[in-house]
Structures are given as C-alpha cells and as structure tokens.
Amino acid sequence: MSPVPITAEPVKTFKIDGQDVSARETESILQAARAHNIDIPTLCHLEGLSSTGACRLCMVEIKGSNKLLPACVTRVQEGIEVVTNSERLVKYRRMIMELIFSERNHVCAVCVVNGHCELQSTAQKLGMDHVRYPYLNPQLDVDASHERFAIDHNRCILCTRCVRVCDEIETAHTWDVMGRGIGSKVITDFNQPWGESETCTRCGKCVNVCPTGALFEKGKSVAEMAKQRQFLPYLVSRREAMIE
Amino acid sequence: MTAEELLAIAESERQAKQQLKYCVHVCSSTGCASSNSEAVAAALQQHVKEAGLQQAVQVNMVGCMGLCALGPLVEIEQVQVQGGAPPTTVLYQSVTPADAPEIVSGLVSGQAVQRLRLETDDPFFTRQTKVVLAQAGRIDPERLEDYVADRGYQAVFKALTDMTPAEVIEEVTKSGLRGRGGGGYPTGLKWNTVAKVQSDQKYLICNADEGDPGAFMDRSILESNPHLVIEGMIIGAYAVGASKGYVYVRAEYPLAVKRMKQAIRQAERAGFLGQNICGADFSFNVEIRLGAGAFVCGEETALMASIEGRRGTPRPRPPYPAASGLWGKPTLINNVETFANVPGIILDGGEAYARVGTEKSKGTKIFALTGKINHTGLIEVPMGVTLREIIYEIGGGIPDGRKFKAVQTGGPSGGCIPEQFLDTPVDYESLSALGSIMGSGGMIVIDDSSSMIDVAKYFMEFSKEESCGKCVPCRVGTAQMYDLLCKFSAGQATEFDLRLLEDLCDLVKNTSLCGLGQTAPNPVISTLKYFRDEYLAKIKKPEEAFGVASTQAEHPIEEASQ
Ligand SMILES: Cc1cc2nc3c(=O)[nH]c(=O)nc-3n(C[C@H](O)[C@H](O)[C@H](O)COP(=O)(O)O)c2cc1C
Ligand code: SF4
Ligand code: SF4
Ligand code: FES
C-alpha cells in the first residue's frame, strides 16, 4: 500500500477575540475557534454532518464590517479579526434562545434528557433565565409507533441533525421536513408513522444526534438517556480514509 | 436563419401591414382577459367580417397596455392615411362585445366612438417612458413575426456575429443596468464574474417567480413580449458561456407559461435556440420550470434547489451561484425585466441606454401601481422620476377626495414612505436611504383611511406565512412580530411590547439566513420610524395594562366579586 500523500493545504492566519490563530483554508471559523479552545455556541451544527447555518447561534462579527456571519459555514480568511462575544452578539444569542423556547413546549422537568440536553445547557451557558416572548403553545403530537424509538415534536427545535445524519451517514433518508415557517415539522418517510417507515434501519443515529429530548429511546430512564455521539467522528474518519 | 432571412421576414411583415387601413389591438393579458377581452376580440372580428373589411382591418390580440383597471382596452391604430395627415391612434376603455358594431362602423365613417374614448394625452401615457414595454400592447405576443418586424432578434445577430462575449459584457457594463429582481446588483459585473469561471458546463436562469403580493411586472412582460426575454437570455448565455437555460415561472401564471412555451418553440424552429445559433459556434437551449408559488423560491439559492427537485429552501452564500449554482455549476441568474433590457442595450449601445436615469440607477423601471390611486396599472418610468410625479401625475392622484398618507415600495421587503419624502427621486439609493427599497417594482398607495399598523401587520403575516422555516430568527421571529402587531392593532399592547417589537426587528434583520428574513422587518421599522404616533396611540394606559378597571362601572363582574 502506498502511503497517503500529504497535500499541504494553504494555511490562513488571523485573529479570534484578539488571539492569533491559524487554520487550513478549507476550515470554518467555528472549527478554527474550537481548535484553539475558543467557545462559540452552536445548536444545528454537529461536526461530521454538513452545516446548514440554520440556528444562527454561532453568528460572529468581523472587525470593519457591520454584517454578522455564521461561524459554522464561513471559511477562515487571511488577516480577518473575528469577534465572538461582543455585547451585541450576546444579546442576539439570548434572544434566539428565547425564541426557541417560546416556539414549542419545552418542559424540562418532565423531559427524558433533563440534565443531558444541549438546548438546556446552552440556555444556561448563555445566562437565559427567562423568556420575554409569549409562549406560542402549539398543539403537537408524539409519535411512539416505532418499536424502539419515539419523537416528541414538542421538544423538536428543527435543527435537522436527524435529517442529515440519516441521509448523509446512514443513507436511509428516513427523515425530512414538511410544511414551512412556524408550521414546519420533521417527518418520517411520507409523513407516515415512524413505526411504519420502510426506510428506517433502526440504527438509532438520529436519536443520538438529537440535541434535545425530541428523539428518544423508549424505556430508558432520564439518567440513561444521555446521547452517544462517539460514533460520528469515528464513522466520518473511516469514510474519509476510504475516500483517500 | 440568416440575417438576410430575418430582414426579409421583417420587410414582408411591414409590407403586409401597409396594405391595411387599421390595426385593431385588443389586450389579451391577464387583467383584460379577466374582463372578457377575448369575447370582445371575437365580436370585433365578426363585425369586421360582416362589414367586408377583412382586407383593410386586422384585429390582433396584444399584450398589456398598462391601464389594467379600465380594461378591456382596445387600440385602433391607423395605418394608411389619406392626404398626408399623421396617422392617429384611438384608445377605447371598458369595451364590451356589444360595442363592436359601433366601433367597426366608426372605422368606416372615420368617426371615433366618443363615449368609449380614453384620452391618450393624459399624463398616464405622456409621462411614461416605454423602453422594455415599448412593444407591449402593439405586437401580438403569440407571433414571432410581429416581434421580428420590430427589430426583434437583431440584437442576437449583432451579438453573435459582430461581438465577442467580452464586448457584449462591456456594453452591458457601460449601460449601468442593475438587476431588476430587487437587489440592484450591477448586471455587467455579475455577467463578468460568471464568464470568468472556467467550467465544462454553465447554466443560465431567468427568475420569473414574482412572489410579492400585488406585483405583476414580470407576468406582464412574459405575457406581452416573451421573445424579448428569450432574446435577452440568448445574449446573456452567449456572454457568459452557458449552454442551458431555465425560465423559473410560477404555475399561477398560466398565460405567461403558455406564451413563453410557445415562444421557445417558435425560437427553436427559427434557429434562435438550439445548435449553432445564427451560424455561430454557440448552442443554447431553454426549458421552463414551474414553481409552486412559494415566495421564498424566488430567492436564488432556494430557486435552484427547487429546479434540482429538492425542497425550496435557501442555503448560506457564499458560494454564490456564479461560482456554484445549479448542480454545483457556475450559473447566471437574472430577473425577467433585467433580461428584457438587454436587447435594446446591444442594439443601441450601452451609452445610449445610460442616458436615461440617475447617476447610479440607469434606464427605466416598471412598477405595478396599486392601492388607493386613480390609475391602477402597469407603468414604466425613467429612474429618477419623483414619487410625486408617479402618484399625482401618472397615477392621477388619490380617489374619493381622500388624502395621501404613504406609499409602500418593495412589497414585504420594503417600507412605507410618508408625504414629506414625495419629492424623492426613485432610484436604488434614495429609496433605501428612506428605509424602503426599490424591490422588484410593487408600489402600493395608502390613503388616510388606513392604519399603518394594519399595513405592517399585513406584510408581516405574509412574511410569516412565506418563511421557509429553516432559520430560527425568521421562523419564530416573524411569528412573534405578527402576534405583537395584532396586539397593537387591537389596542392591547404595552410599552414592553413596543420594546420587544423593536428588538425583534433588529434581531431578525441582522441574523436571518436569507433576504426574506433579513428584510421582513422593514415594513415595521419604517412605520415605527414615520408613524410612531399610531403605535403609541395603541398602547394601553398602565392601569389598563395591569387589568385594573379604570372605571368601575365598566367591570360589573369585578365589582360584584369585591
Ligand atoms: C425572499 C426572496 C424572494 C425573491 N423573489 C424574487 C423574484 O420573485 N424574482 C426575482 O427576479 N428575484 C427575486 N429575488 C432576488 C433573487 O434572489 C436574485 O437576486 C435575482 O433573481 C437576481 O436577478 P437580478 O440581478 O437580475 O435582479 C428574491 C429574493 C429573496 C430573498
Ligand atoms: S434510526 Fe437510523 S435509519 Fe431510522 S430514522 Fe433514525 S437515523 Fe434514520
Ligand atoms: S430567513 Fe426565513 S425564508 Fe430565509 S432561510 Fe431563514 S427561515 Fe427560511
Ligand atoms: S451552528 Fe451555525 S447556524 Fe447553527
């Protein structure tokens, strides 16, 4: 076997919050920040899946520009000065969290992932202690027709991680989004009950990437319902090795 | 087809027309068709025949003449004139099939039917500058020959045989043309970017999604002169090196779709589409794609996803379509009206084009004038004309003796402009300085009987319904803003709600993924800026806000329970 050629990808150097950093030119600002232990909050992004730039939590400023950019989908550039935590950004992030909490019925006390929830921990990290917007209280159902898993749409934040992992990693494409605007909803197959899905392989990946308690494994207690994500970087690295 | 053949067609069309005494043009666009213009044309045809005038009078179905509210419109064009007097045209309004005998006998006697007559020296007609719409309402959109007779497809010949792609782009750049789809991006610059990208395959898209409520500019162009758009597309494809084009048009425009399909087939047969167009080493084909009528599918990345057969939701840019568009290939996307400006630029030159307009906004712009205005319809005006001229001269002012209050431009992405700015010249920069936008050309006049909160609420409801739901600020933010506006409208709002509303405007504008969300707050921001009093007047007094009865008698139940 011939050794994998090392292609020297151009490197960009720039600043994040005043700190000098460098990253390969194909990396996102988010990847660069994380590699340097600089925290930028995210919800829709998950390393190993494609980025959609949907939640807008990762918005950052570039000095000299009034326009905000989503760190998860914006490539690094030579010489830019990224600001990740200005007063304005902190304010926007809290508002976005409040909007998410106002959208559906997030009742942490009765949630299977209480204590292991990314939505909950992100809210805490961002210091969101109350929601100023009226709760929209939609009427949403729970689909428990699958023998192993269930979805509670009340807890879904439409990050579409399940859609992407099922399509991009499991290649079953069981999940998709139906409707639009505030009426959007993730569905299995052609909006059939999950239990009747003909494409689902019961692999459980969607459950494990779900940041909230929307997708959960039946019969597990709250303590057991911590999500397992180790498989994702492993699968992705295996796949990249195969492609090379 | 060769250039000689083209000129021969044009010449024989002209000669055939010279045999006539009168051309009777009946509008067959959606507006007039809905008031039965087809039956009017049939009745006219019938009476021409009965009077034995087929040799001297031709009845044509044509495209939009602009004054849609007074339709069906019929124009009598005098072709042959006795005794050297200049030929006249007479315009008739609200024509019914029963008027046909009188109109036809008028042709014999040379006497116009006064009771139907619409004065063509009205500012509505005289203050307009028709460039893109010059042939609309004069030629039969279903006949290629009509278009050819009026310089049609000569620009394609000129571009493909006398000019290099770079020279075409140079001419478009010189013209100063900017995208008419709303953003106003310089067209020459966009073409140049796509042309420079190396690729085995490039695509071209004509954006005819036109989703703004009340807008019908692009529909009218497609219905009235589809070949003009195709010609612009061919020139664009040649300039950037695209071999395949799509017209993305909403399925709710059946007549536009029909005429466009027909025109594409005609252009193929005449050799303007297909292999080796005009004998040049250049091939280009066009297909139609129907949209299901989602506003967001007019956004370029959502539109491309829709053409590819995926869910029509926007994606973050970059990459821009010029670098990675349809199926990942470099793609040029322009609006219908943008393409419709191109043939004229090639024929007459970019400099001639740039003589009309302001310093940074060149040429003319088509507007759909609606709302509380006397002359509802489609108008084309030079950039730089003032809002006052449009509303009071061309538009004929406000009906029912009411007072002007505001004009809304740019639809759900635009803002409301109050009376003190009526003398603002209409161009991209001036309108955005006022917190509105040029947009694609919707212009809604609002009189003093309307509440500005209700106007803002109407547009917010639209944005909320049309949000694709992908990103949080737009999906939830528009829903929350709509609910807040309902509270204001009902007089149930508090000071706190006003703060929430203003904060949401700021958030949604600055953090949304695509233009829909980024501009959705504009109607609210502009009404808050210019009509803040109306919002303040709807805020409950503090004692009411806390549910405490201001006068005991109004709350007998509370009184009884105390
Ligand atoms: C929500 C939304 C809707 C849009 N709808 C249209 C449309 O109906 N027609 C159009 O030409 N452009 C529309 N656009 C603009 C397009 O994305 C694109 O900029 C335009 O087609 C480019 O053409 P131009 O440069 O000729 O203006 C829309 C943009 C957004 C954000
Ligand atoms: S369990 Fe696996 S196959 Fe089934 S929906 Fe989830 S990710 Fe897709
Ligand atoms: S701004 Fe609105 S329409 Fe655009 S991507 Fe976000 S949710 Fe969809
Ligand atoms: S993490 Fe970047 S937009 Fe959601």
PDB file of N, CA and C in Angstrom, chain B residues 276-342:
ATOM      1  N   ASN B 276     -25.633  25.836 -32.916  1.00  0.00           N
ATOM      2  CA  ASN B 276     -25.043  26.803 -33.850  1.00  0.00           C
ATOM      3  C   ASN B 276     -25.985  27.939 -34.205  1.00  0.00           C
ATOM      4  N   ILE B 277     -26.384  28.639 -33.188  1.00  0.00           N
ATOM      5  CA  ILE B 277     -27.351  29.725 -33.368  1.00  0.00           C
ATOM      6  C   ILE B 277     -26.784  30.792 -34.300  1.00  0.00           C
ATOM      7  N   CYS B 278     -27.581  31.202 -35.279  1.00  0.00           N
ATOM      8  CA  CYS B 278     -27.175  32.207 -36.267  1.00  0.00           C
ATOM      9  C   CYS B 278     -25.838  31.853 -36.913  1.00  0.00           C
ATOM     10  N   GLY B 279     -25.595  30.568 -37.049  1.00  0.00           N
ATOM     11  CA  GLY B 279     -24.362  30.141 -37.693  1.00  0.00           C
ATOM     12  C   GLY B 279     -23.117  30.309 -36.834  1.00  0.00           C
ATOM     13  N   ALA B 280     -23.279  30.789 -35.621  1.00  0.00           N
ATOM     14  CA  ALA B 280     -22.109  30.973 -34.754  1.00  0.00           C
ATOM     15  C   ALA B 280     -21.805  29.670 -34.026  1.00  0.00           C
ATOM     16  N   ASP B 281     -20.603  29.592 -33.477  1.00  0.00           N
ATOM     17  CA  ASP B 281     -20.216  28.409 -32.722  1.00  0.00           C
ATOM     18  C   ASP B 281     -20.768  28.544 -31.303  1.00  0.00           C
ATOM     19  N   PHE B 282     -22.077  28.507 -31.201  1.00  0.00           N
ATOM     20  CA  PHE B 282     -22.713  28.729 -29.902  1.00  0.00           C
ATOM     21  C   PHE B 282     -24.075  28.033 -29.888  1.00  0.00           C
ATOM     22  N   SER B 283     -24.289  27.231 -28.865  1.00  0.00           N
ATOM     23  CA  SER B 283     -25.548  26.498 -28.742  1.00  0.00           C
ATOM     24  C   SER B 283     -26.196  26.799 -27.394  1.00  0.00           C
ATOM     25  N   PHE B 284     -27.498  26.902 -27.424  1.00  0.00           N
ATOM     26  CA  PHE B 284     -28.208  27.260 -26.194  1.00  0.00           C
ATOM     27  C   PHE B 284     -29.649  26.761 -26.268  1.00  0.00           C
ATOM     28  N   ASN B 285     -30.077  26.085 -25.217  1.00  0.00           N
ATOM     29  CA  ASN B 285     -31.458  25.614 -25.133  1.00  0.00           C
ATOM     30  C   ASN B 285     -32.124  26.154 -23.888  1.00  0.00           C
ATOM     31  N   VAL B 286     -33.433  26.316 -23.964  1.00  0.00           N
ATOM     32  CA  VAL B 286     -34.181  26.860 -22.826  1.00  0.00           C
ATOM     33  C   VAL B 286     -35.329  25.926 -22.471  1.00  0.00           C
ATOM     34  N   GLU B 287     -35.499  25.727 -21.174  1.00  0.00           N
ATOM     35  CA  GLU B 287     -36.622  24.938 -20.687  1.00  0.00           C
ATOM     36  C   GLU B 287     -37.377  25.741 -19.644  1.00  0.00           C
ATOM     37  N   ILE B 288     -38.653  25.399 -19.478  1.00  0.00           N
ATOM     38  CA  ILE B 288     -39.446  26.071 -18.449  1.00  0.00           C
ATOM     39  C   ILE B 288     -39.545  25.176 -17.224  1.00  0.00           C
ATOM     40  N   ARG B 289     -39.428  25.766 -16.049  1.00  0.00           N
ATOM     41  CA  ARG B 289     -39.664  25.039 -14.807  1.00  0.00           C
ATOM     42  C   ARG B 289     -40.761  25.787 -14.053  1.00  0.00           C
ATOM     43  N   LEU B 290     -41.743  25.035 -13.595  1.00  0.00           N
ATOM     44  CA  LEU B 290     -42.845  25.686 -12.901  1.00  0.00           C
ATOM     45  C   LEU B 290     -42.616  25.672 -11.396  1.00  0.00           C
ATOM     46  N   GLY B 291     -42.839  26.816 -10.782  1.00  0.00           N
ATOM     47  CA  GLY B 291     -42.740  26.906  -9.328  1.00  0.00           C
ATOM     48  C   GLY B 291     -44.128  26.763  -8.731  1.00  0.00           C
ATOM     49  N   ALA B 292     -44.163  26.288  -7.498  1.00  0.00           N
ATOM     50  CA  ALA B 292     -45.473  26.057  -6.879  1.00  0.00           C
ATOM     51  C   ALA B 292     -45.995  27.305  -6.176  1.00  0.00           C
ATOM     52  N   GLY B 293     -45.313  28.442  -6.385  1.00  0.00           N
ATOM     53  CA  GLY B 293     -45.858  29.667  -5.825  1.00  0.00           C
ATOM     54  C   GLY B 293     -45.435  29.962  -4.404  1.00  0.00           C
ATOM     55  N   ALA B 294     -44.227  29.530  -4.018  1.00  0.00           N
ATOM     56  CA  ALA B 294     -43.708  29.924  -2.709  1.00  0.00           C
ATOM     57  C   ALA B 294     -42.853  31.169  -2.925  1.00  0.00           C
ATOM     58  N   PHE B 295     -43.097  32.206  -2.120  1.00  0.00           N
ATOM     59  CA  PHE B 295     -42.348  33.461  -2.258  1.00  0.00           C
ATOM     60  C   PHE B 295     -40.853  33.198  -2.138  1.00  0.00           C
ATOM     61  N   VAL B 296     -40.481  32.331  -1.193  1.00  0.00           N
ATOM     62  CA  VAL B 296     -39.063  32.107  -0.921  1.00  0.00           C
ATOM     63  C   VAL B 296     -38.370  31.442  -2.113  1.00  0.00           C
ATOM     64  N   CYS B 297     -39.106  30.785  -2.975  1.00  0.00           N
ATOM     65  CA  CYS B 297     -38.495  30.154  -4.149  1.00  0.00           C
ATOM     66  C   CYS B 297     -38.014  31.173  -5.177  1.00  0.00           C
ATOM     67  N   GLY B 298     -38.314  32.451  -4.977  1.00  0.00           N
ATOM     68  CA  GLY B 298     -37.732  33.490  -5.813  1.00  0.00           C
ATOM     69  C   GLY B 298     -36.304  33.809  -5.380  1.00  0.00           C
ATOM     70  N   GLU B 299     -35.951  33.438  -4.153  1.00  0.00           N
ATOM     71  CA  GLU B 299     -34.573  33.635  -3.664  1.00  0.00           C
ATOM     72  C   GLU B 299     -33.692  32.673  -4.441  1.00  0.00           C
ATOM     73  N   GLU B 300     -32.561  33.156  -4.926  1.00  0.00           N
ATOM     74  CA  GLU B 300     -31.831  32.388  -5.929  1.00  0.00           C
ATOM     75  C   GLU B 300     -31.392  31.002  -5.499  1.00  0.00           C
ATOM     76  N   THR B 301     -30.930  30.844  -4.249  1.00  0.00           N
ATOM     77  CA  THR B 301     -30.468  29.501  -3.865  1.00  0.00           C
ATOM     78  C   THR B 301     -31.643  28.548  -3.659  1.00  0.00           C
ATOM     79  N   ALA B 302     -32.766  29.080  -3.160  1.00  0.00           N
ATOM     80  CA  ALA B 302     -33.961  28.243  -3.000  1.00  0.00           C
ATOM     81  C   ALA B 302     -34.502  27.858  -4.372  1.00  0.00           C
ATOM     82  N   LEU B 303     -34.473  28.810  -5.285  1.00  0.00           N
ATOM     83  CA  LEU B 303     -34.950  28.564  -6.646  1.00  0.00           C
ATOM     84  C   LEU B 303     -34.137  27.442  -7.308  1.00  0.00           C
ATOM     85  N   MET B 304     -32.835  27.487  -7.118  1.00  0.00           N
ATOM     86  CA  MET B 304     -32.002  26.462  -7.734  1.00  0.00           C
ATOM     87  C   MET B 304     -32.256  25.098  -7.096  1.00  0.00           C
ATOM     88  N   ALA B 305     -32.455  25.086  -5.768  1.00  0.00           N
ATOM     89  CA  ALA B 305     -32.787  23.823  -5.106  1.00  0.00           C
ATOM     90  C   ALA B 305     -34.082  23.278  -5.697  1.00  0.00           C
ATOM     91  N   SER B 306     -35.035  24.165  -5.938  1.00  0.00           N
ATOM     92  CA  SER B 306     -36.323  23.752  -6.488  1.00  0.00           C
ATOM     93  C   SER B 306     -36.169  23.188  -7.902  1.00  0.00           C
ATOM     94  N   ILE B 307     -35.339  23.828  -8.726  1.00  0.00           N
ATOM     95  CA  ILE B 307     -35.112  23.302 -10.079  1.00  0.00           C
ATOM     96  C   ILE B 307     -34.458  21.919 -10.000  1.00  0.00           C
ATOM     97  N   GLU B 308     -33.581  21.748  -9.011  1.00  0.00           N
ATOM     98  CA  GLU B 308     -32.914  20.451  -8.880  1.00  0.00           C
ATOM     99  C   GLU B 308     -33.837  19.384  -8.317  1.00  0.00           C
ATOM    100  N   GLY B 309     -35.060  19.789  -7.959  1.00  0.00           N
ATOM    101  CA  GLY B 309     -36.028  18.821  -7.464  1.00  0.00           C
ATOM    102  C   GLY B 309     -35.987  18.650  -5.960  1.00  0.00           C
ATOM    103  N   ARG B 310     -35.284  19.567  -5.280  1.00  0.00           N
ATOM    104  CA  ARG B 310     -35.246  19.481  -3.824  1.00  0.00           C
ATOM    105  C   ARG B 310     -36.201  20.494  -3.213  1.00  0.00           C
ATOM    106  N   ARG B 311     -36.335  20.427  -1.882  1.00  0.00           N
ATOM    107  CA  ARG B 311     -37.168  21.365  -1.159  1.00  0.00           C
ATOM    108  C   ARG B 311     -36.619  22.779  -1.360  1.00  0.00           C
ATOM    109  N   GLY B 312     -37.487  23.716  -1.680  1.00  0.00           N
ATOM    110  CA  GLY B 312     -37.045  25.073  -1.978  1.00  0.00           C
ATOM    111  C   GLY B 312     -36.713  25.873  -0.743  1.00  0.00           C
ATOM    112  N   THR B 313     -35.547  25.641  -0.155  1.00  0.00           N
ATOM    113  CA  THR B 313     -35.115  26.459   0.974  1.00  0.00           C
ATOM    114  C   THR B 313     -33.754  27.068   0.649  1.00  0.00           C
ATOM    115  N   PRO B 314     -33.547  28.297   1.096  1.00  0.00           N
ATOM    116  CA  PRO B 314     -32.264  28.960   0.822  1.00  0.00           C
ATOM    117  C   PRO B 314     -31.130  28.270   1.573  1.00  0.00           C
ATOM    118  N   ARG B 315     -29.935  28.452   1.064  1.00  0.00           N
ATOM    119  CA  ARG B 315     -28.742  27.976   1.767  1.00  0.00           C
ATOM    120  C   ARG B 315     -27.804  29.170   1.944  1.00  0.00           C
ATOM    121  N   PRO B 316     -26.872  29.067   2.889  1.00  0.00           N
ATOM    122  CA  PRO B 316     -25.972  30.211   3.094  1.00  0.00           C
ATOM    123  C   PRO B 316     -25.143  30.485   1.837  1.00  0.00           C
ATOM    124  N   ARG B 317     -24.903  31.759   1.554  1.00  0.00           N
ATOM    125  CA  ARG B 317     -23.977  32.161   0.487  1.00  0.00           C
ATOM    126  C   ARG B 317     -22.817  32.881   1.152  1.00  0.00           C
ATOM    127  N   PRO B 318     -21.568  32.809   0.718  1.00  0.00           N
ATOM    128  CA  PRO B 318     -21.081  32.018  -0.392  1.00  0.00           C
ATOM    129  C   PRO B 318     -21.188  30.520  -0.127  1.00  0.00           C
ATOM    130  N   PRO B 319     -21.060  29.703  -1.178  1.00  0.00           N
ATOM    131  CA  PRO B 319     -20.780  30.076  -2.552  1.00  0.00           C
ATOM    132  C   PRO B 319     -21.985  30.705  -3.253  1.00  0.00           C
ATOM    133  N   TYR B 320     -21.703  31.728  -4.044  1.00  0.00           N
ATOM    134  CA  TYR B 320     -22.731  32.374  -4.853  1.00  0.00           C
ATOM    135  C   TYR B 320     -22.978  31.545  -6.106  1.00  0.00           C
ATOM    136  N   PRO B 321     -24.162  31.733  -6.725  1.00  0.00           N
ATOM    137  CA  PRO B 321     -24.476  30.950  -7.931  1.00  0.00           C
ATOM    138  C   PRO B 321     -23.411  31.084  -9.013  1.00  0.00           C
ATOM    139  N   ALA B 322     -22.771  32.239  -9.094  1.00  0.00           N
ATOM    140  CA  ALA B 322     -21.755  32.437 -10.125  1.00  0.00           C
ATOM    141  C   ALA B 322     -20.622  31.426  -9.971  1.00  0.00           C
ATOM    142  N   ALA B 323     -20.346  31.021  -8.732  1.00  0.00           N
ATOM    143  CA  ALA B 323     -19.282  30.036  -8.512  1.00  0.00           C
ATOM    144  C   ALA B 323     -19.859  28.634  -8.462  1.00  0.00           C
ATOM    145  N   SER B 324     -20.938  28.453  -7.736  1.00  0.00           N
ATOM    146  CA  SER B 324     -21.539  27.130  -7.598  1.00  0.00           C
ATOM    147  C   SER B 324     -23.049  27.286  -7.547  1.00  0.00           C
ATOM    148  N   GLY B 325     -23.688  27.052  -8.686  1.00  0.00           N
ATOM    149  CA  GLY B 325     -25.132  27.241  -8.777  1.00  0.00           C
ATOM    150  C   GLY B 325     -25.846  25.933  -8.996  1.00  0.00           C
ATOM    151  N   LEU B 326     -26.603  25.872 -10.087  1.00  0.00           N
ATOM    152  CA  LEU B 326     -27.357  24.657 -10.403  1.00  0.00           C
ATOM    153  C   LEU B 326     -26.410  23.473 -10.493  1.00  0.00           C
ATOM    154  N   TRP B 327     -26.743  22.397  -9.795  1.00  0.00           N
ATOM    155  CA  TRP B 327     -25.931  21.176  -9.779  1.00  0.00           C
ATOM    156  C   TRP B 327     -24.449  21.487  -9.584  1.00  0.00           C
ATOM    157  N   GLY B 328     -24.186  22.515  -8.788  1.00  0.00           N
ATOM    158  CA  GLY B 328     -22.801  22.856  -8.471  1.00  0.00           C
ATOM    159  C   GLY B 328     -22.042  23.565  -9.577  1.00  0.00           C
ATOM    160  N   LYS B 329     -22.723  23.889 -10.675  1.00  0.00           N
ATOM    161  CA  LYS B 329     -22.039  24.531 -11.804  1.00  0.00           C
ATOM    162  C   LYS B 329     -22.250  26.052 -11.765  1.00  0.00           C
ATOM    163  N   PRO B 330     -21.314  26.802 -12.353  1.00  0.00           N
ATOM    164  CA  PRO B 330     -21.481  28.259 -12.405  1.00  0.00           C
ATOM    165  C   PRO B 330     -22.791  28.628 -13.104  1.00  0.00           C
ATOM    166  N   THR B 331     -23.539  29.529 -12.499  1.00  0.00           N
ATOM    167  CA  THR B 331     -24.874  29.827 -13.001  1.00  0.00           C
ATOM    168  C   THR B 331     -25.131  31.328 -12.984  1.00  0.00           C
ATOM    169  N   LEU B 332     -25.650  31.823 -14.098  1.00  0.00           N
ATOM    170  CA  LEU B 332     -26.071  33.223 -14.149  1.00  0.00           C
ATOM    171  C   LEU B 332     -27.566  33.278 -13.881  1.00  0.00           C
ATOM    172  N   ILE B 333     -27.966  34.016 -12.862  1.00  0.00           N
ATOM    173  CA  ILE B 333     -29.399  34.176 -12.618  1.00  0.00           C
ATOM    174  C   ILE B 333     -29.763  35.653 -12.644  1.00  0.00           C
ATOM    175  N   ASN B 334     -30.733  35.978 -13.485  1.00  0.00           N
ATOM    176  CA  ASN B 334     -31.236  37.344 -13.580  1.00  0.00           C
ATOM    177  C   ASN B 334     -32.760  37.333 -13.641  1.00  0.00           C
ATOM    178  N   ASN B 335     -33.295  38.483 -13.327  1.00  0.00           N
ATOM    179  CA  ASN B 335     -34.733  38.688 -13.337  1.00  0.00           C
ATOM    180  C   ASN B 335     -35.250  38.872 -14.777  1.00  0.00           C
ATOM    181  N   VAL B 336     -36.526  38.643 -14.978  1.00  0.00           N
ATOM    182  CA  VAL B 336     -37.183  38.805 -16.281  1.00  0.00           C
ATOM    183  C   VAL B 336     -36.917  40.183 -16.878  1.00  0.00           C
ATOM    184  N   GLU B 337     -37.169  41.213 -16.047  1.00  0.00           N
ATOM    185  CA  GLU B 337     -37.036  42.581 -16.551  1.00  0.00           C
ATOM    186  C   GLU B 337     -35.574  42.905 -16.866  1.00  0.00           C
ATOM    187  N   THR B 338     -34.648  42.333 -16.103  1.00  0.00           N
ATOM    188  CA  THR B 338     -33.233  42.537 -16.386  1.00  0.00           C
ATOM    189  C   THR B 338     -32.917  42.035 -17.796  1.00  0.00           C
ATOM    190  N   PHE B 339     -33.325  40.800 -18.079  1.00  0.00           N
ATOM    191  CA  PHE B 339     -33.070  40.242 -19.412  1.00  0.00           C
ATOM    192  C   PHE B 339     -33.776  41.057 -20.501  1.00  0.00           C
ATOM    193  N   ALA B 340     -34.971  41.548 -20.185  1.00  0.00           N
ATOM    194  CA  ALA B 340     -35.741  42.282 -21.193  1.00  0.00           C
ATOM    195  C   ALA B 340     -35.077  43.605 -21.570  1.00  0.00           C
ATOM    196  N   ASN B 341     -34.182  44.101 -20.725  1.00  0.00           N
ATOM    197  CA  ASN B 341     -33.465  45.341 -21.034  1.00  0.00           C
ATOM    198  C   ASN B 341     -32.296  45.117 -21.987  1.00  0.00           C
ATOM    199  N   VAL B 342     -31.843  43.866 -22.081  1.00  0.00           N
ATOM    200  CA  VAL B 342     -30.587  43.596 -22.775  1.00  0.00           C
ATOM    201  C   VAL B 342     -30.621  43.827 -24.292  1.00  0.00           C
TER     202      VAL B 342
END
